[in-house]
XYZ file of C-alpha atoms in Angstrom:
513
model
C 0.000 0.000 0.000
C 2.825 2.406 0.872
C 4.643 1.631 -2.383
C 1.516 2.313 -4.408
C 1.024 5.624 -2.616
C 4.555 6.734 -3.439
C 4.141 5.686 -7.073
C 0.974 7.760 -7.309
C 2.880 10.688 -5.791
C 5.607 10.364 -8.404
C 3.073 10.263 -11.260
C 0.889 12.975 -9.786
C 1.101 16.731 -9.811
C 4.397 17.286 -8.007
C 7.913 16.601 -9.238
C 10.307 14.733 -6.973
C 12.760 17.611 -6.894
C 10.023 19.652 -5.231
C 9.393 16.856 -2.729
C 13.107 16.927 -1.876
C 13.015 20.724 -1.644
C 9.986 20.689 0.683
C 11.506 18.044 2.931
C 14.840 19.898 2.897
C 12.999 23.054 3.909
C 11.332 21.181 6.774
C 14.697 19.697 7.785
C 16.235 23.131 8.253
C 13.060 24.433 9.901
C 13.144 21.583 12.416
C 16.850 22.082 12.989
C 16.294 25.739 13.795
C 13.331 25.209 16.114
C 15.462 22.828 18.161
C 18.465 25.128 17.976
C 16.844 28.404 19.032
C 13.997 27.383 21.334
C 16.400 27.634 24.288
C 16.984 31.323 23.468
C 13.362 32.079 24.363
C 12.994 29.490 27.111
C 16.095 30.641 28.988
C 14.524 34.060 29.602
C 11.984 32.304 31.847
C 14.300 29.624 33.200
C 16.677 32.043 34.930
C 16.173 34.253 37.968
C 15.156 37.701 36.793
C 16.905 40.741 38.231
C 14.884 43.943 37.886
C 17.198 46.667 36.556
C 14.884 49.450 37.723
C 14.901 48.287 41.332
C 18.672 47.851 41.440
C 19.250 51.269 39.757
C 21.858 49.711 37.486
C 20.368 51.437 34.454
C 18.750 54.863 34.956
C 17.592 54.734 31.321
C 15.910 51.340 31.710
C 12.611 50.997 29.919
C 9.597 50.947 32.267
C 7.437 47.881 32.565
C 4.544 47.052 34.828
C 5.009 43.318 34.306
C 8.255 41.859 33.025
C 7.251 38.241 33.504
C 3.911 36.537 33.216
C 5.323 33.068 33.661
C 2.682 31.494 35.919
C 4.751 28.359 36.513
C 8.023 29.893 37.727
C 7.496 33.669 37.875
C 10.938 34.284 39.362
C 12.855 31.651 37.398
C 14.422 28.407 38.593
C 18.125 28.863 37.787
C 20.446 31.532 39.179
C 22.736 31.889 36.159
C 24.514 35.188 35.467
C 24.806 36.675 31.966
C 28.209 35.092 31.305
C 26.924 31.622 32.240
C 23.905 32.104 30.010
C 26.265 33.105 27.202
C 28.231 29.866 27.649
C 25.032 27.812 27.620
C 23.763 29.482 24.448
C 27.123 29.125 22.680
C 27.712 25.487 23.677
C 25.536 24.247 20.805
C 28.046 25.650 18.329
C 30.998 23.917 19.988
C 29.682 20.650 18.613
C 28.155 22.195 15.496
C 31.488 23.220 13.974
C 33.116 19.826 14.616
C 30.863 17.714 12.373
C 30.603 20.118 9.442
C 33.547 18.838 7.430
C 33.167 15.089 8.065
C 29.422 15.431 7.501
C 29.954 17.165 4.165
C 32.530 14.645 2.967
C 30.355 11.690 3.950
C 27.384 13.280 2.184
C 29.410 13.687 -1.010
C 30.798 10.165 -0.905
C 27.710 8.216 0.158
C 24.857 10.665 -0.375
C 23.230 13.182 1.937
C 20.076 11.275 2.894
C 21.319 9.663 6.086
C 23.996 12.248 6.869
C 21.118 14.709 7.153
C 18.467 12.387 8.570
C 20.490 10.831 11.375
C 21.872 14.216 12.354
C 18.389 15.682 12.797
C 17.236 12.547 14.635
C 20.064 12.712 17.171
C 19.379 16.397 17.761
C 15.698 15.629 18.324
C 16.461 12.933 20.888
C 18.729 15.203 22.933
C 16.246 18.069 22.640
C 13.739 15.796 24.377
C 16.330 15.218 27.120
C 17.084 18.931 27.651
C 14.654 19.601 30.554
C 15.940 16.536 32.401
C 19.537 17.687 31.993
C 18.805 21.232 33.166
C 16.638 20.336 36.162
C 18.706 17.456 37.506
C 22.183 18.314 36.235
C 22.302 22.110 36.171
C 24.310 24.296 33.794
C 27.068 21.720 33.249
C 24.762 18.969 32.021
C 22.745 21.432 29.954
C 25.938 22.559 28.230
C 26.849 18.920 27.526
C 23.430 18.158 26.005
C 23.543 21.282 23.828
C 27.046 20.311 22.685
C 25.768 16.898 21.540
C 22.821 18.549 19.786
C 25.333 20.668 17.883
C 27.241 17.557 16.839
C 24.028 16.205 15.320
C 23.108 19.367 13.438
C 26.611 19.997 12.113
C 25.963 17.885 9.020
C 22.683 19.639 8.161
C 23.822 22.309 5.712
C 26.648 20.299 4.081
C 24.292 17.359 3.517
C 21.531 19.629 2.186
C 23.986 21.205 -0.240
C 25.163 17.799 -1.455
C 21.553 16.763 -2.053
C 20.643 20.006 -3.848
C 23.623 19.583 -6.169
C 21.930 16.412 -7.475
C 18.331 17.621 -7.470
C 18.253 21.346 -8.343
C 18.974 22.431 -11.940
C 20.968 25.664 -12.391
C 17.894 27.519 -13.709
C 16.063 26.997 -10.421
C 18.999 27.320 -8.052
C 18.042 30.744 -6.734
C 14.355 30.060 -6.099
C 14.616 26.470 -4.834
C 17.834 27.139 -2.931
C 16.264 30.172 -1.279
C 13.141 28.151 -0.467
C 15.109 25.357 1.206
C 17.452 27.635 3.146
C 14.516 29.818 4.170
C 13.616 26.988 6.511
C 15.953 28.740 8.944
C 13.608 31.749 9.081
C 10.439 29.667 9.369
C 12.061 27.532 12.037
C 13.040 30.677 13.890
C 9.529 32.118 13.566
C 7.831 28.944 14.775
C 10.446 28.293 17.434
C 10.259 31.731 19.028
C 6.523 32.431 18.641
C 5.357 29.004 19.691
C 7.815 28.916 22.587
C 6.188 32.011 24.056
C 2.729 30.487 23.721
C 3.775 27.155 25.213
C 5.555 28.688 28.184
C 2.580 30.907 28.937
C -0.281 28.476 28.429
C 0.995 24.893 28.769
C 0.514 23.083 32.043
C 4.245 22.387 32.519
C 5.794 25.665 31.349
C 9.171 25.908 29.594
C 9.929 22.116 29.389
C 7.020 21.790 26.936
C 9.063 23.717 24.361
C 11.714 21.007 24.165
C 9.227 18.128 24.221
C 7.241 19.503 21.291
C 10.136 20.407 18.992
C 12.033 17.226 19.781
C 8.973 15.146 18.873
C 8.515 17.043 15.592
C 12.137 16.297 14.715
C 11.539 12.561 15.166
C 8.412 12.691 12.970
C 10.324 14.529 10.241
C 13.006 11.817 10.230
C 10.395 9.113 9.610
C 8.881 11.038 6.668
C 12.322 11.864 5.235
C 13.384 8.209 5.314
C 10.266 7.134 3.422
C 10.046 9.900 0.810
C 13.525 11.098 -0.169
C 16.607 9.685 -1.888
C 20.178 10.801 -2.503
C 19.798 11.528 -6.215
C 17.434 10.998 -9.184
C 19.335 7.887 -10.303
C 18.619 6.043 -7.045
C 15.009 7.227 -6.728
C 12.684 4.271 -7.502
C 9.543 6.295 -8.203
C 10.738 9.359 -10.127
C 9.155 9.874 -13.540
C 11.250 9.277 -16.649
C 10.533 12.826 -17.799
C 11.934 14.406 -14.668
C 14.926 12.080 -14.531
C 15.797 12.958 -18.140
C 15.384 16.676 -17.446
C 17.691 16.537 -14.425
C 20.190 14.341 -16.269
C 20.455 16.899 -19.072
C 20.553 19.988 -16.873
C 22.790 18.719 -14.063
C 24.404 15.537 -15.355
C 24.411 12.193 -13.612
C 27.255 11.840 -11.123
C 28.159 8.635 -9.349
C 29.876 9.961 -6.268
C 31.783 6.739 -5.671
C 33.206 6.607 -9.222
C 33.030 9.937 -11.046
C 34.215 12.543 -8.549
C 37.960 12.571 -7.793
C 39.305 13.267 -4.295
C 38.740 16.757 -2.929
C 41.270 19.196 -4.488
C 42.304 20.713 -1.152
C 45.302 22.637 -2.475
C 43.414 24.322 -5.303
C 40.521 25.162 -2.981
C 42.873 26.688 -0.416
C 44.261 29.003 -3.109
C 40.839 29.937 -4.487
C 40.147 33.655 -4.042
C 36.365 33.316 -4.710
C 36.154 30.638 -2.020
C 37.845 32.915 0.512
C 35.477 35.699 -0.484
C 32.539 33.384 0.198
C 34.016 32.433 3.581
C 34.253 36.095 4.597
C 30.661 36.698 3.480
C 29.511 33.717 5.544
C 31.346 35.042 8.611
C 29.582 38.383 8.261
C 26.172 36.816 7.780
C 26.566 34.387 10.672
C 27.919 37.024 13.046
C 24.838 39.159 12.571
C 22.339 36.322 12.262
C 23.557 34.364 15.281
C 23.702 37.493 17.418
C 20.069 38.241 16.643
C 18.640 34.730 16.589
C 20.379 33.755 19.833
C 20.131 36.948 21.860
C 17.216 38.997 20.488
C 14.799 37.348 22.975
C 17.115 38.437 25.807
C 17.226 41.989 24.408
C 13.440 42.157 24.232
C 13.095 40.703 27.731
C 15.875 42.537 29.625
C 16.001 45.869 27.767
C 12.619 46.413 26.114
C 10.798 44.721 29.021
C 8.416 42.587 26.965
C 6.725 39.690 28.751
C 7.212 36.134 27.462
C 4.069 36.071 25.312
C 4.966 39.371 23.615
C 8.600 38.332 23.401
C 7.845 35.180 21.467
C 5.745 36.859 18.792
C 7.785 40.042 18.446
C 11.041 38.097 18.185
C 9.457 36.009 15.430
C 8.231 38.997 13.401
C 11.600 39.965 11.821
C 12.041 36.421 10.525
C 8.625 36.402 8.866
C 9.738 39.435 6.868
C 13.137 37.821 6.287
C 11.468 34.725 4.842
C 9.260 36.759 2.511
C 12.302 38.772 1.430
C 14.356 35.635 0.761
C 11.637 34.101 -1.419
C 10.966 37.299 -3.369
C 14.645 38.065 -3.884
C 15.304 34.426 -4.900
C 12.753 34.719 -7.713
C 14.111 38.124 -8.739
C 17.707 36.905 -8.745
C 16.896 33.901 -10.962
C 14.945 36.155 -13.322
C 17.779 38.681 -13.650
C 20.370 35.969 -14.311
C 18.274 33.801 -16.633
C 17.345 36.673 -18.927
C 20.883 38.023 -19.010
C 20.256 41.357 -17.274
C 23.193 40.766 -14.928
C 25.802 38.054 -14.553
C 25.709 35.479 -11.784
C 28.702 37.147 -10.124
C 27.094 40.587 -10.094
C 23.826 39.158 -8.802
C 25.503 37.377 -5.903
C 27.354 40.553 -4.890
C 24.340 42.869 -5.166
C 22.056 40.677 -3.066
C 24.778 40.007 -0.507
C 25.425 43.742 -0.139
C 21.733 44.458 0.468
C 21.749 41.732 3.121
C 24.757 43.300 4.864
C 24.109 47.019 4.735
C 20.352 46.853 5.363
C 20.482 44.864 8.621
C 23.492 46.850 9.831
C 21.668 50.167 9.484
C 18.484 48.700 10.963
C 20.016 47.432 14.204
C 22.058 50.609 14.763
C 18.967 52.768 14.276
C 17.020 50.534 16.670
C 19.688 50.915 19.344
C 19.216 54.708 19.257
C 15.404 54.511 19.381
C 15.546 54.205 23.157
C 12.411 52.802 24.779
C 10.126 53.549 21.839
C 8.994 49.948 21.483
C 7.156 50.475 18.209
C 10.181 52.066 16.535
C 12.584 49.466 17.883
C 10.483 46.544 16.662
C 9.868 48.212 13.280
C 13.565 48.974 12.692
C 14.735 45.529 13.771
C 12.046 43.912 11.630
C 12.958 45.913 8.529
C 16.698 45.488 9.003
C 16.567 41.770 9.783
C 14.072 41.244 6.957
C 16.578 42.549 4.407
C 18.963 39.830 5.554
C 16.816 37.474 3.471
C 18.662 38.534 0.320
C 21.697 36.651 1.634
C 20.128 33.429 0.359
C 20.104 34.176 -3.394
C 23.326 36.104 -2.718
C 26.077 34.225 -0.946
C 24.157 31.265 0.481
C 23.781 29.470 -2.869
C 27.201 30.639 -4.086
C 28.864 27.332 -3.152
C 26.757 25.638 -5.837
C 28.040 28.178 -8.373
C 31.675 27.573 -7.512
C 31.672 23.782 -7.369
C 28.557 21.586 -7.630
C 30.749 18.461 -7.567
C 32.102 19.334 -4.114
C 29.061 21.182 -2.838
C 28.937 19.238 0.426
C 32.583 19.760 1.320
C 32.425 23.386 0.230
C 29.388 24.095 2.380
C 31.072 22.270 5.261
C 34.130 24.515 5.030
C 32.225 27.758 4.543
C 29.403 27.101 6.975
C 31.744 25.498 9.512
C 34.041 28.509 9.635
C 31.054 30.848 9.770
C 29.562 28.827 12.618
C 32.575 29.674 14.776
C 30.862 33.037 15.242
C 28.049 31.137 16.981
C 30.562 30.250 19.679
C 31.865 33.801 19.979
C 28.753 35.977 19.758
C 26.569 34.614 22.609
C 29.515 34.639 25.015
C 30.585 38.090 23.821
C 27.057 39.405 24.386
C 27.099 37.941 27.878
C 30.431 39.618 28.669
C 29.515 42.997 27.138
C 26.030 43.181 28.680
C 26.440 42.148 32.346
C 23.730 44.645 33.367
C 21.675 44.439 30.143
C 21.592 48.207 29.670
C 20.756 50.043 26.467
C 24.303 51.433 26.202
C 25.848 47.989 26.610
C 23.643 46.535 23.909
C 24.369 49.468 21.608
C 28.037 48.491 21.732
C 27.074 44.963 20.674
C 25.100 46.302 17.697
C 27.963 48.545 16.548
C 30.269 45.531 16.494
C 27.744 43.647 14.357
C 27.514 46.624 11.980
C 31.305 46.763 11.600
C 31.587 43.044 10.878
C 28.827 43.315 8.269
C 30.597 46.096 6.370
C 34.112 44.644 6.427
C 33.120 41.143 5.343
C 30.833 42.486 2.623
C 33.635 44.575 1.129
C 35.870 41.513 1.056
C 33.178 39.534 -0.776
C 32.712 42.328 -3.319
C 36.411 42.274 -4.201
C 37.009 38.520 -3.940
C 33.693 36.788 -4.711
C 32.599 35.141 -7.953
C 29.587 33.341 -9.376
C 31.571 31.360 -11.948
C 32.259 27.630 -11.981
C 35.804 27.119 -10.680
C 38.468 25.070 -12.534
C 39.045 22.825 -9.514
C 35.426 21.622 -9.751
C 36.785 18.927 -12.114
C 40.405 18.119 -11.184
C 40.702 15.376 -13.815
C 39.913 17.802 -16.606
C 42.382 20.296 -15.138
C 45.134 17.705 -15.291
C 44.306 16.972 -18.923
C 44.676 20.648 -19.696
C 41.065 21.034 -20.800
C 40.072 24.405 -19.464
C 36.485 24.232 -20.745
C 35.243 22.259 -17.749
C 36.181 25.023 -15.372
C 34.861 28.040 -17.210
C 31.578 29.735 -17.805
C 31.205 30.599 -21.485
C 28.713 32.346 -23.705
C 26.708 30.684 -26.423
C 27.494 32.152 -29.825
C 23.905 31.547 -30.912
C 21.914 32.776 -27.959
C 24.331 35.014 -26.097
C 23.149 33.366 -22.874
C 25.538 31.989 -20.262
C 26.575 28.353 -20.482
C 27.608 26.338 -17.432
C 29.786 23.271 -17.930
C 29.893 20.219 -15.669
C 32.046 17.239 -16.695
C 32.184 18.477 -20.303
C 28.390 18.711 -20.503
C 26.913 22.026 -21.587
C 23.630 23.602 -20.679
C 22.293 26.804 -22.177
C 20.323 28.545 -19.458
C 16.873 29.614 -20.505
C 13.633 30.652 -18.915
C 11.991 27.745 -17.131
C 8.396 27.901 -16.017
C 8.460 26.824 -12.395
C 5.391 24.646 -12.032
C 4.467 21.502 -10.192
C 4.161 19.170 -13.159
C 6.994 16.817 -14.072
C 6.524 17.659 -17.740
C 8.017 21.077 -17.014
């Protein structure tokens, strides 16, 4: 019965590459709900110190009710800001470790189980989080978060390896943006629903971890049943779609066709270093906001937990809409030859750097005007969505053959900022004053600008010669270049000596497309 259902799905109205994209989107969404739910929950887990009563901040925003947590109105754990910073950063200690091995395993054996088992392990330890915190304290909570990070470290490298096999170049911006936008939806659901659960559930903050851990387990079951490493191994894909993907991407047997990773050439690649710098800038700003924005809204703006959850989620709703709209626009501009891939990546990355930088600085000078602060942070963070058709899909431009390893390197180095930023926020904001947080936002602004300039000068959207080391050794330069068709004048991308003239593709749900 199950086999017949999947066959009907394959022959129905949705192509298998869209099934993979939807499940990839849900994978990242689940990963982010489990990653960031602690950022909201910790504001109610810890003992709250009223800054007005202690006179530590004469400019503190007034509030008649900082907490409406009916279960533990004064918090259970007496952790200072530095300890909270260590707890929030501990996830990334494990996260950076498994990036590279996860990416290499995904390239060699396929990304299905590298991704699936990683999400499953994270889900299991998310379910164990309340037990670790209540009975083990900060030390055990840090250990559990570290293990969760180990599980999620393979997420983006494995997703990239899968997309390299399933997403044709014409749809890379829109489908890539859709999949990676799972981070915004996961953030929205994780923060908004956390506030609701803490306020209205019968057990308070532990319910957050039970719900999102359970959803992660359910996703793993669906992923195992529905998705496969590539079109060649998919038993229920239509012949039409398999042929389309074969022509546009080329069939690659990872165990036979792709040579060992060209480490030396990659280390000398200027576009790769440009992408690394762009990732550092994006992650510095994104991780600062996604990890610590709930604390800013709670400690500085004095929102209660219900307001905190929804208002923290709002910027990421706008960010998701921006990422989807800019993904479509980017594909359109490239496909019709208005701008080159390189120019497109740099323009959209610049918008995603300068816009958020200006937004958070302006918000820090808005004082206690809650409406202005939320509006500025929402607009600024929303513009960060153009990172996805900008630098986030750039690894696929540079080297689709080594997309998993490339994402592991880039995302792994960028994730180091996830270790630094929560702890840095904890050190710089011991009293959670407006002036202390303003210093944090200025640092974010500076990192945005510097890394964006480096990407502008060093980045590229062209296929790199080291994408096919065997062809390089034979002296055939065509496999590493992006050329122009003499007939159409449209860009041609070459993979393993196969050419593909990019043209407008109607993005629909029928496999005949």
